[in-house]
mmCIF file of C-alpha atoms in Angstrom:
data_model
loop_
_atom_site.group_PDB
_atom_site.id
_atom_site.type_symbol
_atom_site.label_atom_id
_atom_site.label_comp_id
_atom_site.label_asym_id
_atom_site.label_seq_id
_atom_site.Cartn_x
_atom_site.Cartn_y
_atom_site.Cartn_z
ATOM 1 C CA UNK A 1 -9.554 86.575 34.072
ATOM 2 C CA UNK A 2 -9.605 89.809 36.403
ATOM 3 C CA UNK A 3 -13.710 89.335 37.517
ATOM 4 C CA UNK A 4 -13.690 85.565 37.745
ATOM 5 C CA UNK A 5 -13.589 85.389 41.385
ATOM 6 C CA UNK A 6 -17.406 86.365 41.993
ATOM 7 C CA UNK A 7 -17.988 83.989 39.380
ATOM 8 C CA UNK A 8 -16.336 81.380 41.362
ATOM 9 C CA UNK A 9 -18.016 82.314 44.912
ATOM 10 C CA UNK A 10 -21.642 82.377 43.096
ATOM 11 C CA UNK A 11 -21.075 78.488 41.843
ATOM 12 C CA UNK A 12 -19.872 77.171 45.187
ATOM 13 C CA UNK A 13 -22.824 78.966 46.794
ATOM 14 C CA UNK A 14 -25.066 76.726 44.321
ATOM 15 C CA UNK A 15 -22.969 73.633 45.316
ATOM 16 C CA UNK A 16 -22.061 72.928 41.448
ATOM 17 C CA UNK A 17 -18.602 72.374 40.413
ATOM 18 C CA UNK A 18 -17.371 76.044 38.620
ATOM 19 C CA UNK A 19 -17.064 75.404 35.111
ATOM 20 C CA UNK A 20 -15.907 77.556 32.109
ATOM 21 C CA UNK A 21 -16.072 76.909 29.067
ATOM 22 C CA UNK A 22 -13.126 77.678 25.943
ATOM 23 C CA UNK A 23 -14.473 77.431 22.551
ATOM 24 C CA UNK A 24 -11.596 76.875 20.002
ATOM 25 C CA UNK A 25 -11.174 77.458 16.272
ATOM 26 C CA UNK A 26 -13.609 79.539 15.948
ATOM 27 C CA UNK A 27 -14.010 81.182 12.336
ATOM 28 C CA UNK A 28 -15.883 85.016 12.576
ATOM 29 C CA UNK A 29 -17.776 84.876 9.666
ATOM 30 C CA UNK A 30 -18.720 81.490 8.966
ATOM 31 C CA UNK A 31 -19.095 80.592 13.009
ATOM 32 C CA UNK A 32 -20.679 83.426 14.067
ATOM 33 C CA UNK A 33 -24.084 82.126 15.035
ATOM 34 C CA UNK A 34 -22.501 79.039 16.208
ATOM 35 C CA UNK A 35 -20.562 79.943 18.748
ATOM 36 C CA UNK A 36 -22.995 82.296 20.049
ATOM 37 C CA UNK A 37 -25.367 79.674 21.009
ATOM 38 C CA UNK A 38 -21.813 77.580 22.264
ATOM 39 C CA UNK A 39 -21.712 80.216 24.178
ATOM 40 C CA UNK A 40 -25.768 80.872 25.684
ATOM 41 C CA UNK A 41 -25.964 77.394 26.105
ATOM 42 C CA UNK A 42 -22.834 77.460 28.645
ATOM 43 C CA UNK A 43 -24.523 80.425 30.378
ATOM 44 C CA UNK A 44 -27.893 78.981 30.803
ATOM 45 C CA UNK A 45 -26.817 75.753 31.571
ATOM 46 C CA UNK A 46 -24.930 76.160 34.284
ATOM 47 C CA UNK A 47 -21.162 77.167 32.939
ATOM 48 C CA UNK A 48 -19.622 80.012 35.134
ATOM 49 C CA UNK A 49 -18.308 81.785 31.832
ATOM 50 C CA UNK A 50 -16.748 81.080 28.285
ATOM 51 C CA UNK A 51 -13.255 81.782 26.839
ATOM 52 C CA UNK A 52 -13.346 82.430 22.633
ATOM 53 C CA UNK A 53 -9.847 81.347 22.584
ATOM 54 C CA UNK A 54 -7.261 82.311 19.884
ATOM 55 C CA UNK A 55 -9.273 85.114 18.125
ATOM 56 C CA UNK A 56 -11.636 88.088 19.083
ATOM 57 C CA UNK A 57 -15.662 88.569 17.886
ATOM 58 C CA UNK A 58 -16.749 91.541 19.372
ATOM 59 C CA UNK A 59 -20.092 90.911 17.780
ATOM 60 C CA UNK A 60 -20.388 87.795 19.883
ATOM 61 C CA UNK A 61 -19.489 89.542 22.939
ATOM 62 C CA UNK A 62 -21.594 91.807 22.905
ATOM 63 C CA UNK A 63 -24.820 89.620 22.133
ATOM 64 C CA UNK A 64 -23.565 87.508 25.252
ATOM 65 C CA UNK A 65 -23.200 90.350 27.418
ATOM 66 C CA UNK A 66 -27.066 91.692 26.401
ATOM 67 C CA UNK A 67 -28.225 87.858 27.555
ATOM 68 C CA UNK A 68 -26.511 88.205 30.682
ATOM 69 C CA UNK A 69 -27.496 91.657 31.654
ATOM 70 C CA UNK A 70 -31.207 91.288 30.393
ATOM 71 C CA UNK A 71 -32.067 87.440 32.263
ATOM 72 C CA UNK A 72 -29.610 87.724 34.884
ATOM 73 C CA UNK A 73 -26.669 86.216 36.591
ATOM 74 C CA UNK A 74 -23.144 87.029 36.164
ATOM 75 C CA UNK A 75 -21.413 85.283 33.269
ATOM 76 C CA UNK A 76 -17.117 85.688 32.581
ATOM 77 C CA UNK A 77 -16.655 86.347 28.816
ATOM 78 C CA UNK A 78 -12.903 86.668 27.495
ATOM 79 C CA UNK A 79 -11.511 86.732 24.224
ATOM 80 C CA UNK A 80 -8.241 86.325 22.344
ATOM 81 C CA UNK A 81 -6.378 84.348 25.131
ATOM 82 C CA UNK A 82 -4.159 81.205 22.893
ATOM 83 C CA UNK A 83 -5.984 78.394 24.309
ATOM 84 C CA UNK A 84 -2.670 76.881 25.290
ATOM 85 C CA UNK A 85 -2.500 79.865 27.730
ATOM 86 C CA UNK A 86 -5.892 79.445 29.267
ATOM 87 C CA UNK A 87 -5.350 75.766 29.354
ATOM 88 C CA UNK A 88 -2.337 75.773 31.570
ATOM 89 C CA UNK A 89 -3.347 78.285 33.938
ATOM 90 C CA UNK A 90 -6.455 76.581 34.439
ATOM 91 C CA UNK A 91 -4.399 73.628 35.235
ATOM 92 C CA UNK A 92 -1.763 75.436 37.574
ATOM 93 C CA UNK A 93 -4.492 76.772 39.459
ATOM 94 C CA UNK A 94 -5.770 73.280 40.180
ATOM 95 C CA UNK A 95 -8.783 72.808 38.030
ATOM 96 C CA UNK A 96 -8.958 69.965 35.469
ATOM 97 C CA UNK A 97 -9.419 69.890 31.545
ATOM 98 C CA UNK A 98 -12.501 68.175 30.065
ATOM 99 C CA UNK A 99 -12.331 68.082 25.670
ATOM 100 C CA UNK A 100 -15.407 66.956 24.379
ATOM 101 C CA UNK A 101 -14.844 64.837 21.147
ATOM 102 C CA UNK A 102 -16.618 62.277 19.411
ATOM 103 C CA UNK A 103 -13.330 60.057 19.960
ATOM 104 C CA UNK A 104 -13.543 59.988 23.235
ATOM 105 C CA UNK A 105 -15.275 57.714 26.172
ATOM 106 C CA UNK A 106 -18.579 57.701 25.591
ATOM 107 C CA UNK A 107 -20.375 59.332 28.046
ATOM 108 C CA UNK A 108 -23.342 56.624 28.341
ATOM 109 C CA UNK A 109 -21.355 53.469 28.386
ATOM 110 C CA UNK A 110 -18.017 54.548 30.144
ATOM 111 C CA UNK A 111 -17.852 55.652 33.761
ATOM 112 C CA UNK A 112 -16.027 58.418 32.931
ATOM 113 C CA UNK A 113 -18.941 61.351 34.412
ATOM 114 C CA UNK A 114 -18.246 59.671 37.655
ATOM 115 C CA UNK A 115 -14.564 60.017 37.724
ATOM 116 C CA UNK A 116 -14.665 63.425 36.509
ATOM 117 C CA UNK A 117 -16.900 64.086 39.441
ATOM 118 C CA UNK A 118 -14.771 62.475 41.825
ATOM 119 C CA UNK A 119 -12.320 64.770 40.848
ATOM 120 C CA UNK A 120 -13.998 67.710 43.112
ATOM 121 C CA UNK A 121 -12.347 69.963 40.516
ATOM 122 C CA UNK A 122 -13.588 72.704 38.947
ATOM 123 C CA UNK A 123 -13.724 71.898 35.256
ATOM 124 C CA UNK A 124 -12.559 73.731 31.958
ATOM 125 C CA UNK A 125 -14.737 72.043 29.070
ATOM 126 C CA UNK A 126 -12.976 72.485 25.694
ATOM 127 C CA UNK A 127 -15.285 72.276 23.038
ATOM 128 C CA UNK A 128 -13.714 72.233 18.874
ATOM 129 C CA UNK A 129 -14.895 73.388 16.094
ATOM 130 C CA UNK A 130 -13.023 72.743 12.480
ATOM 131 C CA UNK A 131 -10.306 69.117 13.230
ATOM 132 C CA UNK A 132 -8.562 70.296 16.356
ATOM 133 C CA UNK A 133 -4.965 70.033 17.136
ATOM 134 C CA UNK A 134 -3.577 66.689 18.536
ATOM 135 C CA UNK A 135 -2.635 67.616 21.428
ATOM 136 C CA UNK A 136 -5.849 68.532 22.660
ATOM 137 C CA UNK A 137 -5.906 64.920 23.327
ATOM 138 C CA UNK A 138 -2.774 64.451 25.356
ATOM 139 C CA UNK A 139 -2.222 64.259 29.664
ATOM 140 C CA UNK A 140 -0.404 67.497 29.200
ATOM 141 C CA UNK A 141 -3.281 69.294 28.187
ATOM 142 C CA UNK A 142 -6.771 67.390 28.557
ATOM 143 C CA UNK A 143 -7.506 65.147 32.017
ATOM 144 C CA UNK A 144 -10.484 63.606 29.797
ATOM 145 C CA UNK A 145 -11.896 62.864 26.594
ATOM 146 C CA UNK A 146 -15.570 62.909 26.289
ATOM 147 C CA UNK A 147 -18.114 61.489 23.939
ATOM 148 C CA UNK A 148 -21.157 62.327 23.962
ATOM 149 C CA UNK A 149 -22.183 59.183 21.790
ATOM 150 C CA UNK A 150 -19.547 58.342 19.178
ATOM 151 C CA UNK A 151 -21.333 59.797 16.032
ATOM 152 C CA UNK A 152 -20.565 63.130 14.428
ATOM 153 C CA UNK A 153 -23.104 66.127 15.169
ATOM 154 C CA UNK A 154 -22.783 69.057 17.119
ATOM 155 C CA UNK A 155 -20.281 71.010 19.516
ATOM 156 C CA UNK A 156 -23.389 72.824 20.659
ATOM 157 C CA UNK A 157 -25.447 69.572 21.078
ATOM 158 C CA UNK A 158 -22.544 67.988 23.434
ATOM 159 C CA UNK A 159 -21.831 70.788 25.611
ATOM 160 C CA UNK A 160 -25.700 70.902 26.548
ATOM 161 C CA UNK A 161 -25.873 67.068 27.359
ATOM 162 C CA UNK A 162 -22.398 67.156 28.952
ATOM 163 C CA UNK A 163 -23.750 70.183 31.470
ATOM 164 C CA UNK A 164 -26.946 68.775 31.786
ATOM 165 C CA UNK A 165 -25.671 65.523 32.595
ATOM 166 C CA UNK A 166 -23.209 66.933 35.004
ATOM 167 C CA UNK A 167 -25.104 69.128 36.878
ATOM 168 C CA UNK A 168 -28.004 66.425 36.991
ATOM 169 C CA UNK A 169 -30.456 68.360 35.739
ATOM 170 C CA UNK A 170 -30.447 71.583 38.254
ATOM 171 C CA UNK A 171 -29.165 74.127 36.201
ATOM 172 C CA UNK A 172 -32.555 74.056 34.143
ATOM 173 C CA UNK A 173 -34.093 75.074 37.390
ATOM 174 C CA UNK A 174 -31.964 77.797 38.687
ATOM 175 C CA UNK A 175 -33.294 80.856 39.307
ATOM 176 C CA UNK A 176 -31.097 83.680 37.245
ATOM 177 C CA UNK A 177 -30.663 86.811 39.695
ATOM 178 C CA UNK A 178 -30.515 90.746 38.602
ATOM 179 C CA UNK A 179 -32.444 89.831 35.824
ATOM 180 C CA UNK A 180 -34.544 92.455 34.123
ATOM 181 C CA UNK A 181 -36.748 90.352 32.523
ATOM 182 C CA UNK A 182 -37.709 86.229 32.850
ATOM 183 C CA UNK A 183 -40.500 83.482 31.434
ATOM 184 C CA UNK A 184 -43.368 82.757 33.061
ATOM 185 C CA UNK A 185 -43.357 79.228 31.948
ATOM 186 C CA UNK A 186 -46.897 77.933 30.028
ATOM 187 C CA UNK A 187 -48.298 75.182 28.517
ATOM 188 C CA UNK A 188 -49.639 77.562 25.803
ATOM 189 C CA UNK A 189 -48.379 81.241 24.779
ATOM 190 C CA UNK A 190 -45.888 83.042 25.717
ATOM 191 C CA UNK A 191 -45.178 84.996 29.242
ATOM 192 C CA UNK A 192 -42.573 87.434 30.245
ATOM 193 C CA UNK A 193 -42.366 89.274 33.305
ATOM 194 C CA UNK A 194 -40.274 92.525 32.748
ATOM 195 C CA UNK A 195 -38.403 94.303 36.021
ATOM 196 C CA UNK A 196 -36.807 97.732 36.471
ATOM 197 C CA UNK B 1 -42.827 60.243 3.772
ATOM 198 C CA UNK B 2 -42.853 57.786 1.138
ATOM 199 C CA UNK B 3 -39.712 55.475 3.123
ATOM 200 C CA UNK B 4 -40.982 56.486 6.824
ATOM 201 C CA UNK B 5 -42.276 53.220 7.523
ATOM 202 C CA UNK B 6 -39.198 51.382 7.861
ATOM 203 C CA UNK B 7 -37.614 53.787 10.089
ATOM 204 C CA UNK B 8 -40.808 53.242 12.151
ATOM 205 C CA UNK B 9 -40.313 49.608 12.093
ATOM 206 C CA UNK B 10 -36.639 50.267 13.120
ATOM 207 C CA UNK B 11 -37.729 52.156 16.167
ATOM 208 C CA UNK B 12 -40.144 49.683 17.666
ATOM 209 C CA UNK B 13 -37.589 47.040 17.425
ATOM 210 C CA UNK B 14 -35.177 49.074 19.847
ATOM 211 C CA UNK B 15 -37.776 50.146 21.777
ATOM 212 C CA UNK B 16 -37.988 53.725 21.788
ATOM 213 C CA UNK B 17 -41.057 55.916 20.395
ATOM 214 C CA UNK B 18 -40.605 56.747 16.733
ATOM 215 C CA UNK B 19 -39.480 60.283 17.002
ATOM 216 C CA UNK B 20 -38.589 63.164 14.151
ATOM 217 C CA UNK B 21 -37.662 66.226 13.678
ATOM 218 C CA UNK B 22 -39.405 68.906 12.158
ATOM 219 C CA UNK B 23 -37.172 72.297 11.357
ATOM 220 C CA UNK B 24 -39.031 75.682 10.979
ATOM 221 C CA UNK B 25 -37.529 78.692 9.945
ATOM 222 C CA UNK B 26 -34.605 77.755 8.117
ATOM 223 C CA UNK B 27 -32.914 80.680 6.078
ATOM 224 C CA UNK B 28 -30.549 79.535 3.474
ATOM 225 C CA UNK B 29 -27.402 81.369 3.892
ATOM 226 C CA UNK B 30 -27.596 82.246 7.325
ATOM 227 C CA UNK B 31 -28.859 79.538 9.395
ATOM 228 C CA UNK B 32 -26.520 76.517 7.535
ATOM 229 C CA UNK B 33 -24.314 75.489 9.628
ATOM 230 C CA UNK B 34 -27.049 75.684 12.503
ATOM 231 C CA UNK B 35 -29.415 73.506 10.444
ATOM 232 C CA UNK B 36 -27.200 71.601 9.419
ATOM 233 C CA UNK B 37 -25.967 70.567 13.260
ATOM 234 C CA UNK B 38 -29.965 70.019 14.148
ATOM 235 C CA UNK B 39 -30.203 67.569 11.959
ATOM 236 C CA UNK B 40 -27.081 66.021 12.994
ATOM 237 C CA UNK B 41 -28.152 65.848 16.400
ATOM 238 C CA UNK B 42 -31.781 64.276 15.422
ATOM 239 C CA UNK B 43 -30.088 61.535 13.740
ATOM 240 C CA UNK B 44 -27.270 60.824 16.617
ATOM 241 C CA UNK B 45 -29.635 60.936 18.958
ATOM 242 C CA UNK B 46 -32.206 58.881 17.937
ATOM 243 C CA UNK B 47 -34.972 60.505 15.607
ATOM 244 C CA UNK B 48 -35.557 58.535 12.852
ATOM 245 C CA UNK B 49 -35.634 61.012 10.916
ATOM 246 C CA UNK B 50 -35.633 65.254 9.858
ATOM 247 C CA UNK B 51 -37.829 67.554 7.917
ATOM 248 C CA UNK B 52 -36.802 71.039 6.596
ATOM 249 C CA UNK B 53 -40.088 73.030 6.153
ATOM 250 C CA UNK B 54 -41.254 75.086 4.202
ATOM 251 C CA UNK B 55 -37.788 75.717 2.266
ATOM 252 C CA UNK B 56 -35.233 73.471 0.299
ATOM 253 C CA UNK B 57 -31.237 73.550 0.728
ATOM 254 C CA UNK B 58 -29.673 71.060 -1.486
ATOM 255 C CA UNK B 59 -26.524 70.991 0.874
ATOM 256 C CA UNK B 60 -27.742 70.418 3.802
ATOM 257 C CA UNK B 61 -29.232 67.065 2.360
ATOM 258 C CA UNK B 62 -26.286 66.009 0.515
ATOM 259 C CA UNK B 63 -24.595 66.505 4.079
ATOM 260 C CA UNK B 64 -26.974 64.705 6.295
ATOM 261 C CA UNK B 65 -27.164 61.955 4.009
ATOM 262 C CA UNK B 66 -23.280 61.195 3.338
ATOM 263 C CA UNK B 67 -23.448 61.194 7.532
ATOM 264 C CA UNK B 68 -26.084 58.956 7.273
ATOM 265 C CA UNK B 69 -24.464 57.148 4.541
ATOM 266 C CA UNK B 70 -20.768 56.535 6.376
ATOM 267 C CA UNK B 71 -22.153 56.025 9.737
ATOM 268 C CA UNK B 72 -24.624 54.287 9.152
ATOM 269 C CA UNK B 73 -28.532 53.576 9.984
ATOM 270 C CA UNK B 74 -31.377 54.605 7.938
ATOM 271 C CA UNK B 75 -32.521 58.348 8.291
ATOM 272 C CA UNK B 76 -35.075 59.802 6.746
ATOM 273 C CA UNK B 77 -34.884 63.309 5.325
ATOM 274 C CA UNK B 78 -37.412 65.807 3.569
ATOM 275 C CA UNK B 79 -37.571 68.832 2.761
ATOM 276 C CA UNK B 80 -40.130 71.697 1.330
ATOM 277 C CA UNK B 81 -43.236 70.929 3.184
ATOM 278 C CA UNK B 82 -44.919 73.391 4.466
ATOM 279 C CA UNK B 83 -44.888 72.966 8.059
ATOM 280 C CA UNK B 84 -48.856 72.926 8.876
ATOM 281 C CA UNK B 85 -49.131 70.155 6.343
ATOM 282 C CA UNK B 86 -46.140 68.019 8.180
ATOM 283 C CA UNK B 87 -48.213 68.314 11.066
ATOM 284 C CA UNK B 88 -51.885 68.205 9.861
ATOM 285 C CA UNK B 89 -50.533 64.711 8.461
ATOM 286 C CA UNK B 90 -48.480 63.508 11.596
ATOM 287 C CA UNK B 91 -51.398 64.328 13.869
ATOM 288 C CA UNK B 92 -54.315 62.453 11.219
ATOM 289 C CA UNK B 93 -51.688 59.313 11.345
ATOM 290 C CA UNK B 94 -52.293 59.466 15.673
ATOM 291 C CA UNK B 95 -48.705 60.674 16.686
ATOM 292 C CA UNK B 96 -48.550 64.068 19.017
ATOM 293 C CA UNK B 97 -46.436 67.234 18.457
ATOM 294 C CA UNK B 98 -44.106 68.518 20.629
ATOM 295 C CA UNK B 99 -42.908 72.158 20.476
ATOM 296 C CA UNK B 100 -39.891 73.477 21.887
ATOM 297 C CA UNK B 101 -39.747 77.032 22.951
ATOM 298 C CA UNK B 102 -37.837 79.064 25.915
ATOM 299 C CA UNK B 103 -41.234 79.798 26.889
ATOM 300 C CA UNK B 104 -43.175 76.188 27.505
ATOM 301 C CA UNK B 105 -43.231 74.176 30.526
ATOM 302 C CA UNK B 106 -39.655 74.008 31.865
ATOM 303 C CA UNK B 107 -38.946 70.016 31.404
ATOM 304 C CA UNK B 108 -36.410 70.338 34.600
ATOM 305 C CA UNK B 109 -39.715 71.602 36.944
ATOM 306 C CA UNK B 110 -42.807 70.558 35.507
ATOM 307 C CA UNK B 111 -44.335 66.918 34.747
ATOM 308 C CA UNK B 112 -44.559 67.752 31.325
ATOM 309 C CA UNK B 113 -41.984 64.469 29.797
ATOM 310 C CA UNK B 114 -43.590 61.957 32.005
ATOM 311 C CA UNK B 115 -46.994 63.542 30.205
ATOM 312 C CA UNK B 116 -45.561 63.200 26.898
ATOM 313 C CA UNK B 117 -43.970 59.334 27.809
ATOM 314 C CA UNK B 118 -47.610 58.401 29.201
ATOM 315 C CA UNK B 119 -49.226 59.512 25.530
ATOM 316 C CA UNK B 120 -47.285 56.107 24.044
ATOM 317 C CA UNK B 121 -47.177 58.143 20.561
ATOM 318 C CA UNK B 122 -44.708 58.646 18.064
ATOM 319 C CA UNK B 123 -43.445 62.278 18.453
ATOM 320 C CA UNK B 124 -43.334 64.727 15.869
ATOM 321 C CA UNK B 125 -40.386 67.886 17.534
ATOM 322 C CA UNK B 126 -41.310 71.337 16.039
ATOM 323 C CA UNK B 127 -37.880 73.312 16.663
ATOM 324 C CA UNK B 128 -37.897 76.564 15.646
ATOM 325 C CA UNK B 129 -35.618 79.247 14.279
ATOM 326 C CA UNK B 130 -36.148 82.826 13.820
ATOM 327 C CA UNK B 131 -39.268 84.393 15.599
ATOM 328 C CA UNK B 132 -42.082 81.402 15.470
ATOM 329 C CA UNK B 133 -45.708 82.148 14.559
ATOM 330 C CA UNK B 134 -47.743 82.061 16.975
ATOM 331 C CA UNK B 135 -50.027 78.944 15.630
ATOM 332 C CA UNK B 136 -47.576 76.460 16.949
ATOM 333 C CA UNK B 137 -48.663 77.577 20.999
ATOM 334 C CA UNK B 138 -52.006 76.698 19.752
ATOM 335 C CA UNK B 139 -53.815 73.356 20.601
ATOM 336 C CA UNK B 140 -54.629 72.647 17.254
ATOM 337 C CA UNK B 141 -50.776 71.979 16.328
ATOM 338 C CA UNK B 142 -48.540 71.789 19.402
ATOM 339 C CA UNK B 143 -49.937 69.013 22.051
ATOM 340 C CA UNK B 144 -46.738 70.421 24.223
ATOM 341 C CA UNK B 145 -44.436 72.934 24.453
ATOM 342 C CA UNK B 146 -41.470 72.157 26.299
ATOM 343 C CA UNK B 147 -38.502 74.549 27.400
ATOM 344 C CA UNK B 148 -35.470 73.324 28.086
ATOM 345 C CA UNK B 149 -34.917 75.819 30.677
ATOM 346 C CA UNK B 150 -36.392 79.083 30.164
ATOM 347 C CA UNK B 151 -33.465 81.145 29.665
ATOM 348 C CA UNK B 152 -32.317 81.717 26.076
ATOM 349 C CA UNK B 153 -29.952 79.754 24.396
ATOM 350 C CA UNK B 154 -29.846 77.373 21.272
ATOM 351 C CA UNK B 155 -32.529 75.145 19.615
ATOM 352 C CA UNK B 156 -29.690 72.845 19.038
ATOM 353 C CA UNK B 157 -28.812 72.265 22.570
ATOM 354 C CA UNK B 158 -32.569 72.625 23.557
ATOM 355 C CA UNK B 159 -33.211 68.947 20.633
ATOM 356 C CA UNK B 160 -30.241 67.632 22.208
ATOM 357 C CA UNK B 161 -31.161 67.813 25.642
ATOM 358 C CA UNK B 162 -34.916 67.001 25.230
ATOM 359 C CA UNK B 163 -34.050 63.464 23.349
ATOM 360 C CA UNK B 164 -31.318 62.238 25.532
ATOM 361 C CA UNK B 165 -34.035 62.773 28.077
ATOM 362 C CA UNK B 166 -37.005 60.944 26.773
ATOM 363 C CA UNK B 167 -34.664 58.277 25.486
ATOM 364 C CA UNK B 168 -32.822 58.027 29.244
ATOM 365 C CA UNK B 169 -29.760 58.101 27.614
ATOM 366 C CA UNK B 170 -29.897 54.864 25.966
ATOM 367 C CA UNK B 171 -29.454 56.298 22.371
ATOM 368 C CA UNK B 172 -25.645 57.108 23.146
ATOM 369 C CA UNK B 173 -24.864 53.910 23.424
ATOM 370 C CA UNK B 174 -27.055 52.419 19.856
ATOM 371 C CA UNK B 175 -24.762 50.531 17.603
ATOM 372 C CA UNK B 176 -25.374 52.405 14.219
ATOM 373 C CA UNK B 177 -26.155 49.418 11.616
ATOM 374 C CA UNK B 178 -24.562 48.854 8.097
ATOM 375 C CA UNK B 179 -21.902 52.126 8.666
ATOM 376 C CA UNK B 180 -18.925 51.958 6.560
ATOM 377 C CA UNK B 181 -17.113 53.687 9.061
ATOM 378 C CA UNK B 182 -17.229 53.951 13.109
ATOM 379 C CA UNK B 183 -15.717 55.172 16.023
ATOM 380 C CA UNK B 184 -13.930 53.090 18.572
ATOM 381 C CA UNK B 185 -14.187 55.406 22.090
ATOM 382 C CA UNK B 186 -11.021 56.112 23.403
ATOM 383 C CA UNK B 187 -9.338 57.733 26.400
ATOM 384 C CA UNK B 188 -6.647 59.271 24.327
ATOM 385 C CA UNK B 189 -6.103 59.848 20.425
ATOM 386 C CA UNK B 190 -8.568 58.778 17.416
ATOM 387 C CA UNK B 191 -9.684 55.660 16.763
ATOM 388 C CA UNK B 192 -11.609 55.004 13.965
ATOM 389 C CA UNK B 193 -12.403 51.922 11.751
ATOM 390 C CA UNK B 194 -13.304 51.665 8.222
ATOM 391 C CA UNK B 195 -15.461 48.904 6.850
ATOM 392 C CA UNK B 196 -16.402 47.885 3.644
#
């Protein structure tokens, strides 16, 4: 986690809570495309980076890294780390655990978006993939259980309402910097401006 | 569409506009899982139903519907149709099409939902896949096309995001009727309960 520090200043400079994101159980062949949008979805909406944890894709990597460095903005990728690691340093350093699951509070009918933001913390959202490992859902390891409804569907799906919930909507309007190309949004067609 | 007019009748009685999902693009082997989660997410939250055009994949159905089958709710799925006939017909029944693409009007920054609310139509959601043709910018089959930011990312996340919005949230919190299985939200652990 060597470059996360700029990642870190940029998000406070925005006034949104930092937030990374650690995809576990992640399979290379038959997740490959999956966890590449996990992973664009955290960048363009809003996340600060993304951890693969437990295993390494460099195919994935490098498809993030192209997204970054094409539209813009700085985005921490790291690979490999056991999530148990990432998960406690994360912790030590002061930041709280969010695991998205459909067990959890629902995030419609529970209040628990407000208490996470009452936290002030900056947030590490876990996001599963194949059953995950029981202790994902114990104080040692997760602060809070989310749901985004209580019905199976997507990883993908929940991360994007949790952030877009979180955030209140702004990330969709942030403007990506050192981009070398961006939309010109349209009601018809499509436009995009390309830079040096 | 032969059983589409219940789920309509469904929808007006919870008050929300009668909403599917229309899935372009879908290639067998690689885009499974993907599909496979769009659909998901249609039916958690709150399409009434999901059509694969223009190709078949036997699994993907058998999935959806044993979801649809434990957790109950009706949910309509087809699949095959080629996708200008799906909307040729949607559009000649009065209901408008909405298109989402990286490139539209940014939903976060423009008017465009309130536009779409004010229509008071059923809404038929064109997400794509692969490259899109260009017909579906084109007045004569998209009446919108929304981005969901205009950075890329995932049409998964983009489906997501776009219904939670034009349903304010309130399809989180639906009580799925007749499931033979459900989830009781939790802060810790699993809770599920298993009906008849």
């Amino acid at each position: 986690m060597e470059n996360l520090k700029k990642y870190s200043r940029k998000c406070e400079s925005r006034e949104m809570p930092k937030v990374m994101v650690l995809r576990w159980g992640h399979r290379p062949r038959r997740d490959a495309r999956l966890t590449t949008h996990v992973a664009l979805v955290a960048r363009a909406l809003g996340a600060a980076g993304f951890i693969l944890s437990d295993t390494e894709d460099k195919n994935i990597k490098a498809t993030v890294e192209k997204v970054a460095r094409n539209w813009g903005d700085g985005f921490f990728f790291e690979m490999g780390t056991p999530w148990k690691k990432s998960v406690k340093n994360w912790k030590a350093k002061g930041g709280i655990v969010v695991h998205l699951t459909a067990y959890g509070e629902n995030v419609q009918t529970s209040d628990v978006l407000q208490r996470i933001r009452s936290c002030g913390k900056e947030i590490l959202i876990i996001v599963g993939s194949q059953k995950v490992p029981r202790e994902f859902f114990l104080e040692d390891f997760s602060d809070f259980n989310v749901a985004i409804g209580n019905q199976p569907h997507s990883e993908c799906a929940s991360l994007a309402v949790f952030l877009d919930r979180l955030f209140e909507g702004e990330e969709l309007a942030k403007k990506f910097a050192d981009a070398s190309m961006w939309i010109i949004p349209q009601e018809r067609g499509k436009k995009v401006v390309k830079g040096l």
